[in-house]
PDB file of C-alpha atoms in Angstrom:
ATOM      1  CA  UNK A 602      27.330 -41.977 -11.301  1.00 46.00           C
ATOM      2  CA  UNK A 603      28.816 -41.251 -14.307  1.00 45.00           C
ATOM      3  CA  UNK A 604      27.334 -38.745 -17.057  1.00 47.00           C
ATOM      4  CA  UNK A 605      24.978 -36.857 -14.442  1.00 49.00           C
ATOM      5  CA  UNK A 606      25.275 -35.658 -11.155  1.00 46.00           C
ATOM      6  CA  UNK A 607      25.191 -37.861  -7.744  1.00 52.00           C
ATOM      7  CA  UNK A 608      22.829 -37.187  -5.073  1.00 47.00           C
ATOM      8  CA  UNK A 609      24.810 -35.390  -3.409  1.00 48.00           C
ATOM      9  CA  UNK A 610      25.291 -32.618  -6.032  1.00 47.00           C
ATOM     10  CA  UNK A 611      21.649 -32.697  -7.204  1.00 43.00           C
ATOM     11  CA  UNK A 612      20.789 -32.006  -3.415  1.00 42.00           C
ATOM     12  CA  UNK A 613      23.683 -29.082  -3.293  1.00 45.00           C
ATOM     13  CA  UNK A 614      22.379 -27.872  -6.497  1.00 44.00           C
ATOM     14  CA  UNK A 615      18.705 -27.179  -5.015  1.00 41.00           C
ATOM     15  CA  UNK A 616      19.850 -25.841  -1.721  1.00 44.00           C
ATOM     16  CA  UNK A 617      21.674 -23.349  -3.745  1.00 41.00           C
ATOM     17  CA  UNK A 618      18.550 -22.108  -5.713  1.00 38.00           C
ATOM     18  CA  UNK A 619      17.335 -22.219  -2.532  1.00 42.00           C
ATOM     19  CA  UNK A 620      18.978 -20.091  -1.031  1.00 42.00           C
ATOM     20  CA  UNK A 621      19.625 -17.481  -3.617  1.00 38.00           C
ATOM     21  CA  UNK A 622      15.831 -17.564  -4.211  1.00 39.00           C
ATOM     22  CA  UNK A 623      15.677 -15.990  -0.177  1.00 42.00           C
ATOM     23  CA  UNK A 624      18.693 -13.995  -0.930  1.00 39.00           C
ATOM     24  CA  UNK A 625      16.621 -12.503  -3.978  1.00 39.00           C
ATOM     25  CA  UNK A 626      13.730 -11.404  -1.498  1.00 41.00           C
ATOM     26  CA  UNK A 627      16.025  -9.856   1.209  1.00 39.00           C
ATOM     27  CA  UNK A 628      17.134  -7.993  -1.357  1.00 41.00           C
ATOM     28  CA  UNK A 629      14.064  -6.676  -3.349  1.00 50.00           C
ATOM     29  CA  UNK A 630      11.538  -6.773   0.085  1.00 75.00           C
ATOM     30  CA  UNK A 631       8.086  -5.336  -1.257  1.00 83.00           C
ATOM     31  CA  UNK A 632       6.608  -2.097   0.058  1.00 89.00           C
ATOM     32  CA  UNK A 633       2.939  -1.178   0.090  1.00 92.00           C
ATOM     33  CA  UNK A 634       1.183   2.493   0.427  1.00 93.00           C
ATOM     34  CA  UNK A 635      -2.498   2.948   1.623  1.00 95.00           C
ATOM     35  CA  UNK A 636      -4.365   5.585   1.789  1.00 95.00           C
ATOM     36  CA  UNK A 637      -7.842   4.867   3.433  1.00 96.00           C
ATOM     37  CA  UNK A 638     -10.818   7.077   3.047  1.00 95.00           C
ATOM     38  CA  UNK A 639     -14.493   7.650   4.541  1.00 95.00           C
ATOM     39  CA  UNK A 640     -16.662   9.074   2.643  1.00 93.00           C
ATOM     40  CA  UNK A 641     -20.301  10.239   4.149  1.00 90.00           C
ATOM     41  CA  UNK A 642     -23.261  12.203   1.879  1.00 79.00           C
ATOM     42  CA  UNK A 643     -24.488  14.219   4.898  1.00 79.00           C
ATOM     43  CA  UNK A 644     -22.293  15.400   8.454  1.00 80.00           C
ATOM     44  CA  UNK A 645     -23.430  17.513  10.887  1.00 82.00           C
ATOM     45  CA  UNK A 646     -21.852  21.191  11.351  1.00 83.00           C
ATOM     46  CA  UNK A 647     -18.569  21.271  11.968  1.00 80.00           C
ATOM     47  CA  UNK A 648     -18.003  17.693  11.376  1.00 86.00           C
ATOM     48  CA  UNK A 649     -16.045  16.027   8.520  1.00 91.00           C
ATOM     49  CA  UNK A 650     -17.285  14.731   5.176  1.00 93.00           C
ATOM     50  CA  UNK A 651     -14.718  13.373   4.354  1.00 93.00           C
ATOM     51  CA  UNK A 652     -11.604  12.299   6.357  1.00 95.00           C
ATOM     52  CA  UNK A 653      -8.692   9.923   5.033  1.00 96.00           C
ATOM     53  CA  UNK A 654      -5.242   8.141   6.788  1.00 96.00           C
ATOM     54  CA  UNK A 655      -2.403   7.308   5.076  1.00 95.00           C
ATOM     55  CA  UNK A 656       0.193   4.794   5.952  1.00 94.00           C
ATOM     56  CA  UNK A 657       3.582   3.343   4.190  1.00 92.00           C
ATOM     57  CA  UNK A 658       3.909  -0.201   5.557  1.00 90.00           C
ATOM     58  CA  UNK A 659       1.177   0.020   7.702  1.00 91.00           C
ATOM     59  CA  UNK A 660       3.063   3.204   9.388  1.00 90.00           C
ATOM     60  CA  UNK A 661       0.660   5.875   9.462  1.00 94.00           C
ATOM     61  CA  UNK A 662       2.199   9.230   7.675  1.00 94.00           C
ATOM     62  CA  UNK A 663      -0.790  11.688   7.095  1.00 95.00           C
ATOM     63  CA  UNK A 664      -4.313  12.312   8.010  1.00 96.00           C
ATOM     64  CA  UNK A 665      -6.770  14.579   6.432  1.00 95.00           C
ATOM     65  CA  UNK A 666      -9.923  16.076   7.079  1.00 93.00           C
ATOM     66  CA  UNK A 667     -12.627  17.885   5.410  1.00 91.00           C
ATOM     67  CA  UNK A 668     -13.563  20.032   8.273  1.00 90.00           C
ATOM     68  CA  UNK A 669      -9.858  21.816   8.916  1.00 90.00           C
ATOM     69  CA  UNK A 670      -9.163  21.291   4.339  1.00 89.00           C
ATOM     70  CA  UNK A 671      -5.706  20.532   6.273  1.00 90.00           C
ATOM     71  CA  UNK A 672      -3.383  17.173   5.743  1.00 92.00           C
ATOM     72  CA  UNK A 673      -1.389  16.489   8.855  1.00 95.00           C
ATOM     73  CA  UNK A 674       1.778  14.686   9.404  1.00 95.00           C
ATOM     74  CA  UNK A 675       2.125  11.487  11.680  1.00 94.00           C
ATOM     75  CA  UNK A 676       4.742  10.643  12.990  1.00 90.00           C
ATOM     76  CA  UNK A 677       8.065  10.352  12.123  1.00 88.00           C
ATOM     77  CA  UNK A 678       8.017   9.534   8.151  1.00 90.00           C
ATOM     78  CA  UNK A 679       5.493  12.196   8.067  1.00 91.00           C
ATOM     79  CA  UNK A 680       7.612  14.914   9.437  1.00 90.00           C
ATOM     80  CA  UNK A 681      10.780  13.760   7.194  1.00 90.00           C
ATOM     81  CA  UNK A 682       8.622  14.304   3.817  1.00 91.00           C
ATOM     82  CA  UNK A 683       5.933  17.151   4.532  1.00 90.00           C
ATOM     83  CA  UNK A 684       8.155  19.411   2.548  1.00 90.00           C
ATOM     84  CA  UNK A 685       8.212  17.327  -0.423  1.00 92.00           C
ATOM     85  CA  UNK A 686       6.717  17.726  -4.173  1.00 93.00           C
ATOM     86  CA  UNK A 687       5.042  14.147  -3.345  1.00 93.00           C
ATOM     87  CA  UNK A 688       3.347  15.633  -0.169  1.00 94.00           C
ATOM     88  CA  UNK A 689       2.445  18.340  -1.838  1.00 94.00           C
ATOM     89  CA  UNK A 690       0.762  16.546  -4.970  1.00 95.00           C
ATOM     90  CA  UNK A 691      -0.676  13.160  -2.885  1.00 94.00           C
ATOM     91  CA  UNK A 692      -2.308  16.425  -0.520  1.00 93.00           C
ATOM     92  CA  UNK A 693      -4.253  17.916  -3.703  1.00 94.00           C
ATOM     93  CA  UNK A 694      -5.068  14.551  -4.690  1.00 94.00           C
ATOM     94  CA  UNK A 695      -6.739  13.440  -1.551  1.00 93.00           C
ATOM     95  CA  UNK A 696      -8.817  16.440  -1.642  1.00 92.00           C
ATOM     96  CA  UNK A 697      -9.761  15.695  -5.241  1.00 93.00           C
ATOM     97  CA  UNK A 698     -10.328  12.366  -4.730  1.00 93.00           C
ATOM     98  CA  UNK A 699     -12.943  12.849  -1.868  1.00 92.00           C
ATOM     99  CA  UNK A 700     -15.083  15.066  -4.071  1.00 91.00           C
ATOM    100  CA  UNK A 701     -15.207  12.482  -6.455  1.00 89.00           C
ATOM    101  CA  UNK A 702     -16.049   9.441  -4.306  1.00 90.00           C
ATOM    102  CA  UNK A 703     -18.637  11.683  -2.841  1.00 89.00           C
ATOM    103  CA  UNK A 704     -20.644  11.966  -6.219  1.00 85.00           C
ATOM    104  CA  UNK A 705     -20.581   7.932  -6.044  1.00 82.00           C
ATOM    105  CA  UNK A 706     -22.433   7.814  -2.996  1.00 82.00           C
ATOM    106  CA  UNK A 707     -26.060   8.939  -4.637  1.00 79.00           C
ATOM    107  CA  UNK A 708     -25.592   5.281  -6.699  1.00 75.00           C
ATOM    108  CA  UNK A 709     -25.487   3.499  -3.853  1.00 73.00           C
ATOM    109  CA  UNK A 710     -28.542   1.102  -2.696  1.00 69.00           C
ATOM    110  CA  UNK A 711     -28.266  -0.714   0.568  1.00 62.00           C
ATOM    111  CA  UNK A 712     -30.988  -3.377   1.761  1.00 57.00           C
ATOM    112  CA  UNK A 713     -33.950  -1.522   4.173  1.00 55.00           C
ATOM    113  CA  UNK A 714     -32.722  -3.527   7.090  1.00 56.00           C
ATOM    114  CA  UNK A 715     -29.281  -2.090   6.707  1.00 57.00           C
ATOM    115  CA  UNK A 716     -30.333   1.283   6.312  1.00 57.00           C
ATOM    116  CA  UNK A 717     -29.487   3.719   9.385  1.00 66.00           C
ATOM    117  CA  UNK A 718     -29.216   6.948   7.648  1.00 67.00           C
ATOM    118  CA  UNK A 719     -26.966   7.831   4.841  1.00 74.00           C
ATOM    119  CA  UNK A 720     -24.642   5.756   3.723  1.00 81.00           C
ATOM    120  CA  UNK A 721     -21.037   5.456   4.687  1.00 87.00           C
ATOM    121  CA  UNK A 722     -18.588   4.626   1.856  1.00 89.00           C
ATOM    122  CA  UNK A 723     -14.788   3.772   2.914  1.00 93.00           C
ATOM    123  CA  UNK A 724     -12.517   3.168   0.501  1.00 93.00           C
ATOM    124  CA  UNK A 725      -9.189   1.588   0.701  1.00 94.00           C
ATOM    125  CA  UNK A 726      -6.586   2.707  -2.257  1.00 94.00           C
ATOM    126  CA  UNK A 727      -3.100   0.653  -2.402  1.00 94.00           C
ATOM    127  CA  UNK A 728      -0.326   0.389  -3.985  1.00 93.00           C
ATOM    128  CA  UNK A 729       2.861  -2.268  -3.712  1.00 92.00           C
ATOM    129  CA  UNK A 730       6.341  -1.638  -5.325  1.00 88.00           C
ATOM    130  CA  UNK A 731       8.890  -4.476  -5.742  1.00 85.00           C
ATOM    131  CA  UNK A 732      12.131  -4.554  -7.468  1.00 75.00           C
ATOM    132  CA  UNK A 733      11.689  -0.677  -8.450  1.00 78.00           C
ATOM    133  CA  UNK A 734       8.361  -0.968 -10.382  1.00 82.00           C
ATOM    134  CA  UNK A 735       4.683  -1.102  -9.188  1.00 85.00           C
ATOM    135  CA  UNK A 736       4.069  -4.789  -8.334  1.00 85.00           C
ATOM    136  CA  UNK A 737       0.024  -4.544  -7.445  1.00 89.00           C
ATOM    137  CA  UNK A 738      -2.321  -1.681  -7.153  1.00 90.00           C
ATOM    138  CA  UNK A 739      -6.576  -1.834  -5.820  1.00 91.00           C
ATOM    139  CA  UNK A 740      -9.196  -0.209  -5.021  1.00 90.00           C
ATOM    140  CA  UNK A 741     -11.815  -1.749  -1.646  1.00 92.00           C
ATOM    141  CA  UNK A 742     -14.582  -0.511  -1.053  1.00 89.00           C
ATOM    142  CA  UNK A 743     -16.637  -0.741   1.809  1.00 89.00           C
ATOM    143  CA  UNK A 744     -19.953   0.547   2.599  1.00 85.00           C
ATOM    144  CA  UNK A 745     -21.403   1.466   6.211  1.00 84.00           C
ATOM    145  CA  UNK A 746     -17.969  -0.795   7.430  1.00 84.00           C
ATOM    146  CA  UNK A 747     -18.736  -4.262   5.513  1.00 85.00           C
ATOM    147  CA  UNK A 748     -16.685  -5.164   2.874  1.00 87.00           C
ATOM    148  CA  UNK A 749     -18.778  -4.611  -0.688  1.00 85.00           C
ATOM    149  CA  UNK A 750     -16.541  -4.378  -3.507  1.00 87.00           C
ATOM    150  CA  UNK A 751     -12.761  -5.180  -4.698  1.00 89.00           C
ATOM    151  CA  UNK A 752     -11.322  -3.849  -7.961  1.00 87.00           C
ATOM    152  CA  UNK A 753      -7.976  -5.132  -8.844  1.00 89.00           C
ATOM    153  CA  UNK A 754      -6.190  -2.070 -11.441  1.00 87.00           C
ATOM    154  CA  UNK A 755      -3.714  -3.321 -12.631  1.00 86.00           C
ATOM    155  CA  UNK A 756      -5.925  -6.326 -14.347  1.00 84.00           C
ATOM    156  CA  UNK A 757      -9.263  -4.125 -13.650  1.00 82.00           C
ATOM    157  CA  UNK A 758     -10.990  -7.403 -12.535  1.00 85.00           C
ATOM    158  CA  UNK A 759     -14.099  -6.517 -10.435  1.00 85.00           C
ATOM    159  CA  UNK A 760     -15.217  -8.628  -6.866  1.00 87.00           C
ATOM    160  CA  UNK A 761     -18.629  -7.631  -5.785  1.00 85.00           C
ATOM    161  CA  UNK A 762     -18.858  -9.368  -2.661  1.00 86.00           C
ATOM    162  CA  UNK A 763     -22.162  -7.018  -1.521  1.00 81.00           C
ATOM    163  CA  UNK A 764     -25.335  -6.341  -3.860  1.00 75.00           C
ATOM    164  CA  UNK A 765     -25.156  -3.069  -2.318  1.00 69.00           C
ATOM    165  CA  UNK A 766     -21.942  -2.024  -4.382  1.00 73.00           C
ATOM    166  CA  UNK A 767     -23.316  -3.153  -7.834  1.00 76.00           C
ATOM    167  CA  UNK A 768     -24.486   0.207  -8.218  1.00 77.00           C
ATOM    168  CA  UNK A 769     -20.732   1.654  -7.762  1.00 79.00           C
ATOM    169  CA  UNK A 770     -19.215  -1.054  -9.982  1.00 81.00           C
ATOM    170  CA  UNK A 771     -22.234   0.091 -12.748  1.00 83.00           C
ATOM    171  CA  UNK A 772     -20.969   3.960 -12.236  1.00 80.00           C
ATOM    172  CA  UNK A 773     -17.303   3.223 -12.601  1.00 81.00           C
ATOM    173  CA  UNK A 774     -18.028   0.996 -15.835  1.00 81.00           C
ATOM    174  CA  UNK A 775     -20.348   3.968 -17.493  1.00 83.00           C
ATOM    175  CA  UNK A 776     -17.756   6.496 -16.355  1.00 82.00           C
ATOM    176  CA  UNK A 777     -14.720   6.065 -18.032  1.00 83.00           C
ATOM    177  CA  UNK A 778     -13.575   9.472 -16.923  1.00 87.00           C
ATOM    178  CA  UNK A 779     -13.684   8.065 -12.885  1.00 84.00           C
ATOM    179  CA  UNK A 780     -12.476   4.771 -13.752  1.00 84.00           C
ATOM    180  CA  UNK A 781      -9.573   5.954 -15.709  1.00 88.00           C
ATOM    181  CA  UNK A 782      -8.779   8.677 -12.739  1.00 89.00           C
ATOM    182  CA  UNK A 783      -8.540   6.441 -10.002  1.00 88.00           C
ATOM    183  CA  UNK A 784      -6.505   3.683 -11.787  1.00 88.00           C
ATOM    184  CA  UNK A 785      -3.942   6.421 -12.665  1.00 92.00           C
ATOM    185  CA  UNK A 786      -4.446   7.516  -9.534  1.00 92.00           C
ATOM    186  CA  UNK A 787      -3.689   3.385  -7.927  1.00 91.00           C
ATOM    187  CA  UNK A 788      -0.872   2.443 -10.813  1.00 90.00           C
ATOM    188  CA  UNK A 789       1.223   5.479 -11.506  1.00 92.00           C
ATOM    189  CA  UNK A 790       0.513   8.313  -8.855  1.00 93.00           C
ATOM    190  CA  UNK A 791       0.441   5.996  -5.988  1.00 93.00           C
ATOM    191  CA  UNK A 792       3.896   4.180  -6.867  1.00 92.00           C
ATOM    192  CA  UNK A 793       5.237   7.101  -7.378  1.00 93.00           C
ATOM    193  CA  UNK A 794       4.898   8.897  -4.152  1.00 94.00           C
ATOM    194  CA  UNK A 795       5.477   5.568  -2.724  1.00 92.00           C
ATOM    195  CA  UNK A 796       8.946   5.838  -4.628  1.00 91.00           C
ATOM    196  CA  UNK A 797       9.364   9.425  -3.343  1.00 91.00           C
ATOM    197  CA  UNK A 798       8.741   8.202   0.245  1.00 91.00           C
ATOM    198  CA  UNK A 799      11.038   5.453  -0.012  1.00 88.00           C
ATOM    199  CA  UNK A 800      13.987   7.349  -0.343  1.00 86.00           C
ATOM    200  CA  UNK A 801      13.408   8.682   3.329  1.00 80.00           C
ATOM    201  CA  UNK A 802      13.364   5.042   4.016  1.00 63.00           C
ATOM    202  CA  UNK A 803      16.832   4.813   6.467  1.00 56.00           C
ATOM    203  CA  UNK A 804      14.986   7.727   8.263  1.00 60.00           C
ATOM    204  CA  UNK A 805      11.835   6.191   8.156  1.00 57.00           C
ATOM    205  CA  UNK A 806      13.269   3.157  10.110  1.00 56.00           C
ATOM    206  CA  UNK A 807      14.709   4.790  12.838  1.00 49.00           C
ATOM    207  CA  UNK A 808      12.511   4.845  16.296  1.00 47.00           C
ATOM    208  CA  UNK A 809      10.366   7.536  17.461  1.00 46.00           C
ATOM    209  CA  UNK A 810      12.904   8.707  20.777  1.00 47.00           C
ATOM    210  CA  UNK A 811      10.776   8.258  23.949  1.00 42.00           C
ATOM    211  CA  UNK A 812      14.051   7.690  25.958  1.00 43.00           C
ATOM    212  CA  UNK A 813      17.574   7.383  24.848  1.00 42.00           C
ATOM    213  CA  UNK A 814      18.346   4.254  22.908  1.00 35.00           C
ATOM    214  CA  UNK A 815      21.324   1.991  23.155  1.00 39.00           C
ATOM    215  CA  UNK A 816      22.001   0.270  19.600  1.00 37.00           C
ATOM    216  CA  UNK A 817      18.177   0.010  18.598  1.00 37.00           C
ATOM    217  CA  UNK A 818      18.184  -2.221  15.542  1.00 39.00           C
ATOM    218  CA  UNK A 819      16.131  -1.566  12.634  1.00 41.00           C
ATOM    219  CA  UNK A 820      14.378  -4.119   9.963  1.00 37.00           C
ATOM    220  CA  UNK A 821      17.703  -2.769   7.727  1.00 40.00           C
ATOM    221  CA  UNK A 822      19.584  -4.813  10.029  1.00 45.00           C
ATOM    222  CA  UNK A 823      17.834  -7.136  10.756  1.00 44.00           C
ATOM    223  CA  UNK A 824      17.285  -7.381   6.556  1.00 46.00           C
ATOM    224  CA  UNK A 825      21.674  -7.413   6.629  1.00 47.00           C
ATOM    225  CA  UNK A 826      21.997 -10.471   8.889  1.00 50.00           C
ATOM    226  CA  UNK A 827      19.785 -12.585   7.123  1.00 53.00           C
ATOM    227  CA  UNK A 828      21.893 -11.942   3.678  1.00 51.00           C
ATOM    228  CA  UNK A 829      24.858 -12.707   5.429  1.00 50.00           C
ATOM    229  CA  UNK A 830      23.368 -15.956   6.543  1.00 57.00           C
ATOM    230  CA  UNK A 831      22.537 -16.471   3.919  1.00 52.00           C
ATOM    231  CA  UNK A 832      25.862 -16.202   2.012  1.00 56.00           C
ATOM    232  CA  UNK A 833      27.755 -17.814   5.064  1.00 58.00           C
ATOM    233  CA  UNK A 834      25.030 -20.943   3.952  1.00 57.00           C
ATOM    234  CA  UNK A 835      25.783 -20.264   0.435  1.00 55.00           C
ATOM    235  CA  UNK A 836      29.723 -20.989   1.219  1.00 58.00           C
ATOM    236  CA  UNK A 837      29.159 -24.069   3.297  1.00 59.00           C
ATOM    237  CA  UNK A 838      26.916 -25.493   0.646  1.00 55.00           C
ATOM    238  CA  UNK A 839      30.011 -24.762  -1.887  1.00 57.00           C
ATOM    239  CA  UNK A 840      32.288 -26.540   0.408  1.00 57.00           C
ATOM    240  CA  UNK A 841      30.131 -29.938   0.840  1.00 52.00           C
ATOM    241  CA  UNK A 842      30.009 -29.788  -2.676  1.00 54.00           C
ATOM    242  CA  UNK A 843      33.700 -29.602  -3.926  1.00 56.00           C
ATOM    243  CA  UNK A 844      34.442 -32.318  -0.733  1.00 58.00           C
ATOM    244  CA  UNK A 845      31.956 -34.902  -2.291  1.00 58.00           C
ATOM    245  CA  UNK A 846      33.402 -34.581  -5.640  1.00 57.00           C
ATOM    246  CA  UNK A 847      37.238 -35.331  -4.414  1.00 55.00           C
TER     247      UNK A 847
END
């Protein structure tokens, strides 16, 4: 074929975007941080209000209660960064944060049927960073364990899935104070501890020891091999190429 490609190249040509395309995500994998709270108007003596678990990657790191006013390290991320400024900060913010939620709970109307004492509000805060920048942020809320209400912040674009939560999506619209708190809270605070905890991320990766370990990999590795295959690819792809030209 002359003044364009053959088949041959066009098809080289697309397995090479192909393939850098996967490159690109073993590179710049996404990350996500949670932090999940329940919220309750009334508890007993001695019992929690308010009680919250936080996870990086669905790894649980911290858990916090109202009762002890204590955040606790899990496991072994949450040993490697109890010491930091982010620990320290994300800890006062948790505390903060439960207060608020708690004034949200009076707004709250749930159908007679569904009523078995106060309500129950659990709210799910997240956070994802990709190539080094905050890729997705939201708020879910859930009331008495059924899903009631999403809230996108980064596009603060509102799902009301239960009737029940119109009165919380009516609060946070009057209350520009709340609204703005917890999206600084889901689009910069968030990413940034995320960010913070990330750089224990090597540590992060390596296994809990229940018994000595003999070459364990890690998703690092694991993360390693694939580039390399897909280079090794990349090569091969390069090779076909130049040999259907000659």
């Amino acid at each position: 074929m002359q003044g364009g490609m053959s088949p041959a190249h066009t098809t080289g040509h697309l397995l090479l975007i192909l393939l850098l395309i996967e490159a690109g995500k073993t590179l710049g994998n996404a990350h996500s941080l949670c932090l999940d709270l329940t919220v309750k108007s009334q508890s007993r003596p001695g019992q929690p209000w308010c009680q919250v678990q936080g996870s990086v990657d669905t790894k649980p790191f911290l858990r916090y209660d109202s009762a002890s006013n204590k955040v606790k390290p899990l496991g072994f991320l949450g040993k490697e960064v109890n010491d930091t400024k982010a620990w320290t900060e994300i800890s006062q913010t948790l505390v903060e944060a439960g207060r608020e939620l708690r004034m949200v709970l009076p707004v709250i109307k749930l159908d007679k049927k569904e009523m078995r004492g106060p309500p129950t509000l659990q709210v799910k805060l997240c956070c994802q960073r990709e190539a080094k920048q905050c890729s997705g942020a939201s708020l879910h809320f859930s009331l008495n364990g059924r899903t009631a209400l999403l809230l996108d912040t980064m596009s603060i674009t509102w799902t009301v899935i239960d009737p029940g939560a119109t009165g919380i999506k009516e609060e946070w619209e009057n209350n520009q104070e709340l609204a703005e708190y917890f999206r600084t809270i889901s689009t910069g605070d968030c990413s940034y501890w995320l960010r913070e905890f990330l750089k224990h991320w090597e540590k992060m990766l390596v296994p809990e020891p229940t018994e000595p370990l003999i070459m364990a990999p890690d998703i690092s590795q694991s993360a390693s091999i694939r580039l390399v295959s897909c280079i090794i690819l990349l090569i091969i792809t390069q090779l076909v190429l130049i040999a259907s030209s000659s």
